[in-house]
PDB file of C-alpha atoms in Angstrom:
ATOM      1  CA  MET A   1      93.405 102.142 105.751  1.00  0.00           C
ATOM      2  CA  LEU A   2      90.596 100.096 104.267  1.00  0.00           C
ATOM      3  CA  ASN A   3      89.453  96.695 105.463  1.00  0.00           C
ATOM      4  CA  VAL A   4      87.825  93.653 103.870  1.00  0.00           C
ATOM      5  CA  GLU A   5      84.334  94.958 104.613  1.00  0.00           C
ATOM      6  CA  ASP A   6      85.082  98.050 102.513  1.00  0.00           C
ATOM      7  CA  LEU A   7      85.924  95.826  99.538  1.00  0.00           C
ATOM      8  CA  GLU A   8      82.852  93.655 100.151  1.00  0.00           C
ATOM      9  CA  ARG A   9      80.618  96.752 100.205  1.00  0.00           C
ATOM     10  CA  THR A  10      82.130  97.952  96.936  1.00  0.00           C
ATOM     11  CA  MET A  11      81.910  94.511  95.311  1.00  0.00           C
ATOM     12  CA  PRO A  12      78.923  92.669  96.852  1.00  0.00           C
ATOM     13  CA  GLY A  13      79.622  89.477  94.880  1.00  0.00           C
ATOM     14  CA  LEU A  14      82.743  88.941  96.969  1.00  0.00           C
ATOM     15  CA  ARG A  15      80.776  88.576 100.212  1.00  0.00           C
ATOM     16  CA  THR A  16      78.554  85.891  98.686  1.00  0.00           C
ATOM     17  CA  VAL A  17      81.526  83.512  98.268  1.00  0.00           C
ATOM     18  CA  ARG A  18      83.221  84.222 101.610  1.00  0.00           C
ATOM     19  CA  PRO A  19      83.889  80.962 103.458  1.00  0.00           C
ATOM     20  CA  GLY A  20      82.154  80.665 106.807  1.00  0.00           C
ATOM     21  CA  ALA A  21      85.225  80.056 108.953  1.00  0.00           C
ATOM     22  CA  ALA A  22      88.312  82.224 109.245  1.00  0.00           C
ATOM     23  CA  ARG A  23      91.467  80.798 107.727  1.00  0.00           C
ATOM     24  CA  ARG A  24      94.371  80.529 110.176  1.00  0.00           C
ATOM     25  CA  VAL A  25      97.562  81.280 108.295  1.00  0.00           C
ATOM     26  CA  ASP A  26     100.857  80.770 110.118  1.00  0.00           C
ATOM     27  CA  TRP A  27     102.093  84.307 109.537  1.00  0.00           C
ATOM     28  CA  ARG A  28     105.176  83.844 111.690  1.00  0.00           C
ATOM     29  CA  ALA A  29     106.405  80.959 109.519  1.00  0.00           C
ATOM     30  CA  LEU A  30     105.373  82.600 106.239  1.00  0.00           C
ATOM     31  CA  GLU A  31     106.899  85.988 107.010  1.00  0.00           C
ATOM     32  CA  GLY A  32     109.988  84.318 108.461  1.00  0.00           C
ATOM     33  CA  SER A  33     110.457  82.417 105.229  1.00  0.00           C
ATOM     34  CA  LEU A  34     109.922  85.546 103.113  1.00  0.00           C
ATOM     35  CA  GLY A  35     112.130  87.638 105.400  1.00  0.00           C
ATOM     36  CA  VAL A  36     109.589  90.452 105.655  1.00  0.00           C
ATOM     37  CA  GLY A  37     106.291  91.216 107.380  1.00  0.00           C
ATOM     38  CA  LEU A  38     103.241  91.700 105.159  1.00  0.00           C
ATOM     39  CA  PRO A  39     100.578  94.427 105.243  1.00  0.00           C
ATOM     40  CA  ALA A  40      97.653  94.001 107.641  1.00  0.00           C
ATOM     41  CA  ASP A  41      95.046  94.465 104.895  1.00  0.00           C
ATOM     42  CA  PHE A  42      96.508  91.529 102.956  1.00  0.00           C
ATOM     43  CA  LYS A  43      96.531  89.382 106.086  1.00  0.00           C
ATOM     44  CA  GLU A  44      92.925  90.289 106.810  1.00  0.00           C
ATOM     45  CA  PHE A  45      91.890  89.455 103.250  1.00  0.00           C
ATOM     46  CA  THR A  46      93.734  86.133 103.152  1.00  0.00           C
ATOM     47  CA  GLU A  47      92.337  85.043 106.510  1.00  0.00           C
ATOM     48  CA  ALA A  48      88.857  85.667 105.094  1.00  0.00           C
ATOM     49  CA  TYR A  49      89.376  84.284 101.557  1.00  0.00           C
ATOM     50  CA  PRO A  50      91.388  81.636  99.741  1.00  0.00           C
ATOM     51  CA  PRO A  51      92.878  82.702  96.400  1.00  0.00           C
ATOM     52  CA  VAL A  52      90.191  84.418  94.312  1.00  0.00           C
ATOM     53  CA  GLU A  53      89.664  85.371  90.707  1.00  0.00           C
ATOM     54  CA  ILE A  54      87.622  88.492  90.056  1.00  0.00           C
ATOM     55  CA  ASP A  55      85.724  88.944  86.793  1.00  0.00           C
ATOM     56  CA  GLU A  56      87.700  86.142  85.167  1.00  0.00           C
ATOM     57  CA  PHE A  57      90.584  88.612  85.140  1.00  0.00           C
ATOM     58  CA  LEU A  58      92.370  89.502  88.401  1.00  0.00           C
ATOM     59  CA  ARG A  59      93.770  86.892  90.761  1.00  0.00           C
ATOM     60  CA  ILE A  60      94.674  87.612  94.361  1.00  0.00           C
ATOM     61  CA  TRP A  61      97.161  85.134  95.776  1.00  0.00           C
ATOM     62  CA  SER A  62      96.427  83.794  99.241  1.00  0.00           C
ATOM     63  CA  PRO A  63      98.378  81.346 101.378  1.00  0.00           C
ATOM     64  CA  THR A  64      96.679  78.095 102.336  1.00  0.00           C
ATOM     65  CA  PRO A  65      96.888  77.318 106.058  1.00  0.00           C
ATOM     66  CA  GLY A  66      99.355  74.488 106.596  1.00  0.00           C
ATOM     67  CA  ARG A  67     100.855  75.066 103.137  1.00  0.00           C
ATOM     68  CA  GLU A  68     102.369  78.501 103.628  1.00  0.00           C
ATOM     69  CA  GLU A  69     105.647  77.444 102.010  1.00  0.00           C
ATOM     70  CA  GLU A  70     103.826  76.897  98.689  1.00  0.00           C
ATOM     71  CA  PHE A  71     102.733  80.546  98.795  1.00  0.00           C
ATOM     72  CA  VAL A  72     106.322  81.621  99.520  1.00  0.00           C
ATOM     73  CA  GLU A  73     107.538  79.537  96.561  1.00  0.00           C
ATOM     74  CA  GLY A  74     105.013  81.287  94.311  1.00  0.00           C
ATOM     75  CA  VAL A  75     106.202  84.694  95.498  1.00  0.00           C
ATOM     76  CA  ARG A  76     109.812  83.692  94.898  1.00  0.00           C
ATOM     77  CA  TYR A  77     108.919  82.596  91.371  1.00  0.00           C
ATOM     78  CA  GLY A  78     107.269  85.990  90.786  1.00  0.00           C
ATOM     79  CA  LEU A  79     110.466  87.661  92.014  1.00  0.00           C
ATOM     80  CA  GLU A  80     112.535  85.624  89.545  1.00  0.00           C
ATOM     81  CA  ILE A  81     110.336  86.843  86.696  1.00  0.00           C
ATOM     82  CA  LEU A  82     110.710  90.428  87.920  1.00  0.00           C
ATOM     83  CA  ARG A  83     114.502  90.027  88.035  1.00  0.00           C
ATOM     84  CA  ASP A  84     114.401  88.802  84.438  1.00  0.00           C
ATOM     85  CA  LEU A  85     112.459  91.954  83.514  1.00  0.00           C
ATOM     86  CA  GLN A  86     115.068  94.061  85.325  1.00  0.00           C
ATOM     87  CA  GLU A  87     117.928  92.391  83.453  1.00  0.00           C
ATOM     88  CA  ALA A  88     116.131  93.005  80.156  1.00  0.00           C
ATOM     89  CA  GLY A  89     115.598  96.673  81.050  1.00  0.00           C
ATOM     90  CA  ASP A  90     111.818  96.247  81.158  1.00  0.00           C
ATOM     91  CA  ALA A  91     111.139  97.151  84.795  1.00  0.00           C
ATOM     92  CA  GLU A  92     111.667 100.917  84.591  1.00  0.00           C
ATOM     93  CA  ASP A  93     113.536 101.814  87.801  1.00  0.00           C
ATOM     94  CA  TYR A  94     111.853  99.132  89.915  1.00  0.00           C
ATOM     95  CA  THR A  95     113.829  96.351  91.567  1.00  0.00           C
ATOM     96  CA  ALA A  96     112.864  93.046  93.125  1.00  0.00           C
ATOM     97  CA  TYR A  97     112.732  92.442  96.866  1.00  0.00           C
ATOM     98  CA  PRO A  98     115.013  92.126  98.862  1.00  0.00           C
ATOM     99  CA  GLU A  99     116.648  95.173  97.278  1.00  0.00           C
ATOM    100  CA  PRO A 100     115.828  98.393  99.201  1.00  0.00           C
ATOM    101  CA  GLY A 101     112.465  99.653  97.948  1.00  0.00           C
ATOM    102  CA  GLY A 102     112.054  96.406  96.012  1.00  0.00           C
ATOM    103  CA  LEU A 103     108.788  94.972  94.756  1.00  0.00           C
ATOM    104  CA  LEU A 104     107.000  91.965  96.228  1.00  0.00           C
ATOM    105  CA  PRO A 105     104.195  90.366  94.155  1.00  0.00           C
ATOM    106  CA  TRP A 106     100.706  89.668  95.560  1.00  0.00           C
ATOM    107  CA  GLY A 107      98.545  89.078  92.482  1.00  0.00           C
ATOM    108  CA  GLU A 108      98.211  88.961  88.731  1.00  0.00           C
ATOM    109  CA  SER A 109      95.768  89.145  85.886  1.00  0.00           C
ATOM    110  CA  ILE A 110      95.077  86.368  83.430  1.00  0.00           C
ATOM    111  CA  GLU A 111      96.419  88.695  80.721  1.00  0.00           C
ATOM    112  CA  GLY A 112      99.890  89.117  82.193  1.00  0.00           C
ATOM    113  CA  ASP A 113      99.546  92.146  84.472  1.00  0.00           C
ATOM    114  CA  VAL A 114     101.273  91.756  87.846  1.00  0.00           C
ATOM    115  CA  PHE A 115     100.485  93.533  91.116  1.00  0.00           C
ATOM    116  CA  TYR A 116     103.153  94.228  93.720  1.00  0.00           C
ATOM    117  CA  TRP A 117     103.843  96.118  96.900  1.00  0.00           C
ATOM    118  CA  ARG A 118     106.797  98.516  96.801  1.00  0.00           C
ATOM    119  CA  LEU A 119     108.569  98.061 100.114  1.00  0.00           C
ATOM    120  CA  ALA A 120     108.816 101.768 100.840  1.00  0.00           C
ATOM    121  CA  GLY A 121     110.054 101.713 104.408  1.00  0.00           C
ATOM    122  CA  PRO A 122     109.573  99.526 107.463  1.00  0.00           C
ATOM    123  CA  ALA A 123     105.774  99.976 107.812  1.00  0.00           C
ATOM    124  CA  PRO A 124     103.975  97.522 105.484  1.00  0.00           C
ATOM    125  CA  GLU A 125     100.710  99.454 105.863  1.00  0.00           C
ATOM    126  CA  LEU A 126     102.336 102.362 104.006  1.00  0.00           C
ATOM    127  CA  TRP A 127     103.597 100.362 101.043  1.00  0.00           C
ATOM    128  CA  PRO A 128     102.085 101.522  97.749  1.00  0.00           C
ATOM    129  CA  VAL A 129     100.833  99.103  95.129  1.00  0.00           C
ATOM    130  CA  VAL A 130     102.755  98.950  91.860  1.00  0.00           C
ATOM    131  CA  ALA A 131     101.103  97.469  88.797  1.00  0.00           C
ATOM    132  CA  SER A 132     103.016  96.150  85.832  1.00  0.00           C
ATOM    133  CA  GLY A 133     100.938  96.122  82.661  1.00  0.00           C
ATOM    134  CA  ARG A 134     101.199  93.380  80.086  1.00  0.00           C
ATOM    135  CA  ASN A 135     102.251  95.942  77.465  1.00  0.00           C
ATOM    136  CA  GLY A 136     105.029  97.496  79.518  1.00  0.00           C
ATOM    137  CA  ALA A 137     103.275 100.215  81.530  1.00  0.00           C
ATOM    138  CA  TRP A 138     104.149 100.578  85.206  1.00  0.00           C
ATOM    139  CA  TRP A 139     102.090 102.650  87.627  1.00  0.00           C
ATOM    140  CA  GLU A 140     101.822 103.160  91.357  1.00  0.00           C
ATOM    141  CA  CYS A 141      98.855 103.657  93.682  1.00  0.00           C
ATOM    142  CA  ASP A 142      98.975 104.711  97.329  1.00  0.00           C
ATOM    143  CA  GLY A 143      96.810 103.171 100.004  1.00  0.00           C
ATOM    144  CA  GLY A 144      97.610  99.453 100.000  1.00  0.00           C
ATOM    145  CA  MET A 145      96.125  96.399  98.343  1.00  0.00           C
ATOM    146  CA  LEU A 146      92.529  96.831  99.501  1.00  0.00           C
ATOM    147  CA  ALA A 147      92.483 100.542  98.597  1.00  0.00           C
ATOM    148  CA  PHE A 148      93.797  99.638  95.147  1.00  0.00           C
ATOM    149  CA  LEU A 149      91.134  96.963  94.656  1.00  0.00           C
ATOM    150  CA  VAL A 150      88.332  99.219  95.912  1.00  0.00           C
ATOM    151  CA  GLY A 151      89.629 101.947  93.586  1.00  0.00           C
ATOM    152  CA  LEU A 152      89.614  99.593  90.596  1.00  0.00           C
ATOM    153  CA  VAL A 153      86.028  98.607  91.366  1.00  0.00           C
ATOM    154  CA  ASP A 154      84.661 102.100  92.094  1.00  0.00           C
ATOM    155  CA  GLY A 155      86.725 103.832  89.394  1.00  0.00           C
ATOM    156  CA  THR A 156      88.951 105.959  91.644  1.00  0.00           C
ATOM    157  CA  ALA A 157      92.231 104.077  91.026  1.00  0.00           C
ATOM    158  CA  GLU A 158      94.351 104.502  87.942  1.00  0.00           C
ATOM    159  CA  ARG A 159      93.779 101.613  85.521  1.00  0.00           C
ATOM    160  CA  ALA A 160      96.468 102.434  82.917  1.00  0.00           C
ATOM    161  CA  GLU A 161      96.527  99.283  80.752  1.00  0.00           C
ATOM    162  CA  LEU A 162      93.831  97.366  82.604  1.00  0.00           C
ATOM    163  CA  PRO A 163      90.813  96.818  80.370  1.00  0.00           C
ATOM    164  CA  ASP A 164      87.587  98.738  80.835  1.00  0.00           C
ATOM    165  CA  GLY A 165      84.511  96.695  81.605  1.00  0.00           C
ATOM    166  CA  VAL A 166      86.083  94.432  84.214  1.00  0.00           C
ATOM    167  CA  LEU A 167      86.350  94.799  87.978  1.00  0.00           C
ATOM    168  CA  GLY A 168      83.166  96.795  88.496  1.00  0.00           C
ATOM    169  CA  PRO A 169      80.637  96.564  91.359  1.00  0.00           C
ATOM    170  CA  THR A 170      78.921  93.591  89.696  1.00  0.00           C
ATOM    171  CA  ALA A 171      82.175  91.664  89.206  1.00  0.00           C
ATOM    172  CA  SER A 172      81.993  87.899  89.385  1.00  0.00           C
ATOM    173  CA  VAL A 173      84.124  86.220  92.031  1.00  0.00           C
ATOM    174  CA  VAL A 174      85.391  82.639  91.995  1.00  0.00           C
ATOM    175  CA  LEU A 175      87.336  80.953  94.788  1.00  0.00           C
ATOM    176  CA  LEU A 176      90.425  79.214  93.431  1.00  0.00           C
ATOM    177  CA  GLY A 177      91.926  76.034  94.791  1.00  0.00           C
ATOM    178  CA  THR A 178      88.972  75.063  96.947  1.00  0.00           C
TER     179      THR A 178
END
């Protein structure tokens, strides 16, 4: 399993915007509200970074300490959109959490792509990432959120509908909501 330092090595611009102090998210409250524990790599990332936008394209959601319920509300909104896609027959065979094996969103692109975990069993560290492309493609990548991001940057992860020329080693990084 990869850690934040692996992503920072792959995308040096990320490290240059890392806040000095760790962010203390109330994971017990957040996960209690969601009804599910979240992967350790996501927790590590979100304790190091607020929400970020990479290459003016990909946004990684991150809870704000003391405002965890706002993050949960955003996730719930993402689940509503996914349920709408299911009802319209546009989600392939994927379902929204809390259905068994359901998807739980963690990020998006500014062009309409959405990034999820597929809750494949009780161990969050084993959940694959599922990407939903803006033009209807769905694809899955093993290894977790950080492995997916490192793979997008170093070219080892499937990109499907994601545009070429973004998310490389020289990607720009902007902190959102700070």
